[in-house]
């Protein structure tokens, strides 16, 4: 499997601090081939030190990839996936606890979203807390792999607002789940098989809020991602498009194109 990857982040039009953090890790393993981890965390702008929360979460993910995940590589495929799911759940709880303790000792409220995609062979698991998103981009389609844990998503599910009203809703930034401010985060977990020639992107809400599926497909379908540099240039164009549409938040995308 060949993997091309890049990260693009921008402070945006109005913010003083970039509270987004992102990660891509790729490694070769003896028993399970190429493995990849893609993640984006969006520190909550309404709370103190959102940039600290997102950075701490990403650093924990990175340590988990290098240390805990590497220790599981001698397991069989079925054993590995069972262990990964349990290990990921413990890690998320650890991040949540660490952020709560950090805030308590400094009299701060801090929180972050977390969305992550782990690929091992042709299978994947995605984990989502909050309203950052993961998309699978292919030649003719864009598939959303996560569901926002937000108040507007809940309103939409219950038929209280329409798709067109989502972006103008006064409560569009209210999250139902995040890391750091709740006792027991309940992540959305999804498992699946990775299709050949797919670009996986993880992004903050500053990226997806003003960009439609067709905007994303045209720039980040595998045919447009021939090299890492091509991908980065396409991501930068999308970031600039979001800014031109008056997006006010930080904008972050982590993208990886998989060719099997």
Coordinates of C-alpha atoms in Angstrom, one line a residue:
X1 CA 0.0 0.0 0.0
X2 CA 1.2 3.5 -0.9
X3 CA 0.2 6.4 1.4
X4 CA 0.6 10.1 0.5
X5 CA -0.2 12.5 3.3
X6 CA -0.2 16.2 4.4
X7 CA -1.5 18.5 7.1
X8 CA -2.7 22.1 6.4
X9 CA -3.8 24.4 9.2
X10 CA -4.7 28.1 9.2
X11 CA -5.5 30.6 12.0
X12 CA -8.4 31.9 9.9
X13 CA -9.7 35.4 9.3
X14 CA -10.6 36.6 12.8
X15 CA -8.9 34.4 15.5
X16 CA -5.8 35.5 17.5
X17 CA -4.8 31.9 18.3
X18 CA -5.0 28.6 16.4
X19 CA -6.6 26.2 18.7
X20 CA -6.6 23.3 16.2
X21 CA -4.0 20.4 16.4
X22 CA -3.5 17.6 13.9
X23 CA -1.5 14.4 13.4
X24 CA -0.6 11.9 10.7
X25 CA 1.6 8.9 11.5
X26 CA 2.5 6.2 9.0
X27 CA 4.5 3.0 9.8
X28 CA 5.4 -0.3 8.3
X29 CA 4.9 -3.4 10.4
X30 CA 6.2 -7.0 9.9
X31 CA 2.9 -8.8 10.5
X32 CA 0.2 -6.3 9.4
X33 CA 1.8 -4.2 6.7
X34 CA 1.3 -0.4 6.5
X35 CA -0.6 1.3 9.3
X36 CA -1.7 4.9 9.5
X37 CA -3.3 7.2 12.1
X38 CA -4.9 10.5 11.1
X39 CA -6.4 12.8 13.7
X40 CA -7.6 16.4 14.2
X41 CA -8.5 18.0 17.5
X42 CA -10.3 21.4 17.8
X43 CA -9.8 23.2 21.1
X44 CA -13.0 24.8 22.3
X45 CA -12.8 28.5 21.6
X46 CA -15.4 29.4 24.2
X47 CA -13.2 28.0 27.0
X48 CA -9.8 28.8 28.3
X49 CA -6.7 27.3 26.7
X50 CA -8.4 25.4 23.9
X51 CA -5.0 25.1 22.2
X52 CA -3.6 23.4 25.2
X53 CA -6.4 20.9 25.3
X54 CA -6.1 20.0 21.6
X55 CA -2.3 19.8 21.7
X56 CA -2.4 17.5 24.8
X57 CA -4.9 15.2 23.0
X58 CA -2.7 15.0 19.9
X59 CA 0.5 14.3 21.8
X60 CA -1.3 11.5 23.7
X61 CA -2.4 10.0 20.4
X62 CA 1.1 10.2 19.0
X63 CA 2.6 8.4 22.1
X64 CA -0.1 5.8 21.9
X65 CA 0.8 5.1 18.2
X66 CA 4.5 4.7 18.9
X67 CA 4.3 2.9 22.2
X68 CA 1.0 1.0 23.0
X69 CA 0.0 0.2 19.4
X70 CA 3.5 -1.0 18.5
X71 CA 3.3 -3.5 21.4
X72 CA 0.2 -5.2 19.8
X73 CA 1.8 -6.0 16.4
X74 CA 2.5 -9.7 17.2
X75 CA -1.2 -10.4 17.7
X76 CA -3.4 -12.1 15.1
X77 CA -5.6 -9.8 13.0
X78 CA -8.7 -10.5 15.0
X79 CA -6.9 -10.2 18.3
X80 CA -5.3 -7.0 17.2
X81 CA -8.5 -5.2 16.4
X82 CA -10.1 -6.3 19.7
X83 CA -7.1 -5.0 21.5
X84 CA -7.0 -1.7 19.5
X85 CA -10.6 -0.9 20.3
X86 CA -10.1 -1.5 24.0
X87 CA -6.8 0.4 24.0
X88 CA -8.3 3.3 22.1
X89 CA -11.1 3.6 24.7
X90 CA -8.7 3.6 27.6
X91 CA -6.6 6.3 25.8
X92 CA -9.6 8.5 25.3
X93 CA -10.6 8.2 29.0
X94 CA -7.0 9.0 29.9
X95 CA -7.0 12.2 27.8
X96 CA -10.3 13.2 29.3
X97 CA -9.0 12.7 32.9
X98 CA -5.7 14.4 32.2
X99 CA -7.5 17.5 30.8
X100 CA -9.9 17.6 33.7
X101 CA -7.0 17.4 36.2
X102 CA -5.0 20.0 34.3
X103 CA -8.0 22.4 34.4
X104 CA -8.8 21.7 38.1
X105 CA -5.3 22.5 39.2
X106 CA -5.2 25.7 37.3
X107 CA -8.8 26.8 37.8
X108 CA -9.5 26.5 34.1
X109 CA -12.3 25.0 31.9
X110 CA -10.7 23.5 28.8
X111 CA -12.0 21.1 26.2
X112 CA -11.4 19.7 22.7
X113 CA -13.0 17.7 20.0
X114 CA -11.2 14.6 18.8
X115 CA -11.7 12.7 15.6
X116 CA -9.3 10.0 14.6
X117 CA -8.9 7.3 11.8
X118 CA -6.7 4.3 12.3
X119 CA -6.0 2.1 9.2
X120 CA -4.4 -1.4 9.5
X121 CA -4.2 -3.3 6.2
X122 CA -7.5 -2.7 4.4
X123 CA -9.5 -2.2 7.6
X124 CA -10.1 0.9 9.7
X125 CA -11.7 2.2 12.8
X126 CA -12.8 5.8 13.3
X127 CA -13.5 7.5 16.6
X128 CA -15.2 10.8 17.0
X129 CA -16.0 13.1 19.9
X130 CA -17.5 16.5 19.1
X131 CA -18.0 18.1 15.7
X132 CA -14.7 17.6 13.8
X133 CA -15.3 15.2 10.9
X134 CA -13.8 12.4 8.8
X135 CA -14.6 12.0 5.1
X136 CA -13.7 9.3 2.6
X137 CA -13.1 11.0 -0.8
X138 CA -13.2 8.9 -4.0
X139 CA -13.3 9.6 -7.7
X140 CA -17.1 10.1 -7.8
X141 CA -18.2 10.4 -4.2
X142 CA -17.6 11.9 -0.8
X143 CA -18.7 9.7 2.1
X144 CA -18.9 11.2 5.6
X145 CA -17.7 8.7 8.2
X146 CA -18.6 10.6 11.4
X147 CA -21.7 12.1 12.8
X148 CA -21.4 15.4 14.7
X149 CA -22.1 15.2 18.5
X150 CA -23.6 18.7 18.5
X151 CA -26.8 20.4 19.4
X152 CA -27.6 21.4 15.8
X153 CA -27.1 17.8 14.7
X154 CA -29.5 16.6 17.4
X155 CA -32.0 19.3 16.2
X156 CA -31.6 18.1 12.6
X157 CA -32.1 14.5 13.6
X158 CA -35.3 15.4 15.4
X159 CA -36.6 17.5 12.5
X160 CA -36.5 20.8 14.4
X161 CA -34.4 22.5 11.7
X162 CA -33.5 21.9 8.1
X163 CA -30.1 21.3 6.5
X164 CA -30.2 24.9 5.2
X165 CA -30.8 26.2 8.8
X166 CA -27.9 24.4 10.3
X167 CA -25.3 27.0 9.5
X168 CA -27.3 30.0 10.7
X169 CA -28.6 28.4 13.9
X170 CA -27.6 30.4 17.0
X171 CA -26.5 27.2 18.7
X172 CA -24.3 25.8 15.9
X173 CA -21.2 25.8 18.1
X174 CA -22.8 24.0 21.1
X175 CA -21.3 20.5 21.5
X176 CA -23.0 17.5 23.2
X177 CA -19.7 15.7 23.7
X178 CA -16.1 16.8 24.1
X179 CA -12.9 15.9 25.9
X180 CA -12.0 17.7 29.1
X181 CA -15.4 18.8 30.4
X182 CA -17.4 15.7 30.8
X183 CA -16.9 12.8 33.2
X184 CA -17.4 10.0 30.7
X185 CA -17.1 10.8 27.0
X186 CA -19.1 8.5 24.7
X187 CA -17.3 8.4 21.4
X188 CA -18.9 7.5 18.1
X189 CA -17.0 4.4 16.8
X190 CA -17.2 3.1 13.3
X191 CA -15.4 0.2 11.7
X192 CA -15.1 -0.6 8.0
X193 CA -13.1 -1.8 5.0
X194 CA -11.0 0.8 3.2
X195 CA -11.7 0.9 -0.5
X196 CA -8.8 1.2 -3.0
X197 CA -7.9 4.7 -4.1
X198 CA -9.4 6.7 -1.3
X199 CA -8.4 9.9 0.3
X200 CA -9.3 10.1 4.0
X201 CA -9.5 13.5 5.5
X202 CA -9.9 14.6 9.1
X203 CA -10.9 18.2 9.6
X204 CA -12.1 20.8 12.1
X205 CA -15.5 22.5 11.7
X206 CA -13.8 25.6 10.3
X207 CA -13.0 23.5 7.3
X208 CA -16.2 21.7 6.6
X209 CA -18.7 24.4 7.6
X210 CA -18.4 26.4 4.3
X211 CA -17.2 23.7 2.0
X212 CA -19.6 21.3 0.3
X213 CA -18.9 17.7 -0.7
X214 CA -18.3 18.7 -4.3
X215 CA -15.7 21.3 -3.3
X216 CA -13.9 18.6 -1.4
X217 CA -14.2 15.9 -4.1
X218 CA -12.8 18.1 -6.9
X219 CA -9.7 19.0 -5.0
X220 CA -9.0 15.8 -3.0
X221 CA -10.1 12.8 -5.0
X222 CA -7.2 10.4 -5.5
X223 CA -6.7 11.6 -9.1
X224 CA -5.8 15.0 -7.8
X225 CA -3.4 13.7 -5.2
X226 CA -0.5 12.4 -7.3
X227 CA 2.1 13.5 -4.8
X228 CA 2.2 14.8 -1.2
X229 CA 2.9 18.3 -2.6
X230 CA -0.1 18.1 -4.8
X231 CA -2.3 17.2 -1.9
X232 CA -1.0 20.0 0.2
X233 CA -1.5 22.5 -2.6
X234 CA -5.1 21.3 -3.0
X235 CA -5.7 21.6 0.8
X236 CA -4.4 25.1 0.8
X237 CA -6.8 26.0 -2.0
X238 CA -9.7 24.7 0.0
X239 CA -8.6 26.6 3.1
X240 CA -8.5 29.8 1.1
X241 CA -11.9 29.1 -0.3
X242 CA -13.3 28.6 3.2
X243 CA -11.7 31.9 4.2
X244 CA -13.2 33.7 1.1
X245 CA -16.6 32.5 2.2
X246 CA -16.2 34.3 5.5
X247 CA -15.3 31.4 7.7
X248 CA -14.2 32.9 11.1
X249 CA -12.8 29.9 12.8
X250 CA -9.5 28.1 12.7
X251 CA -9.3 25.8 9.7
X252 CA -7.4 22.5 9.7
X253 CA -7.3 19.4 7.5
X254 CA -5.2 16.3 7.7
X255 CA -5.4 14.2 4.5
X256 CA -4.0 10.8 3.5
X257 CA -4.5 9.1 0.1
X258 CA -4.4 5.3 0.1
X259 CA -3.5 3.3 -3.0
X260 CA -3.6 -0.5 -2.6

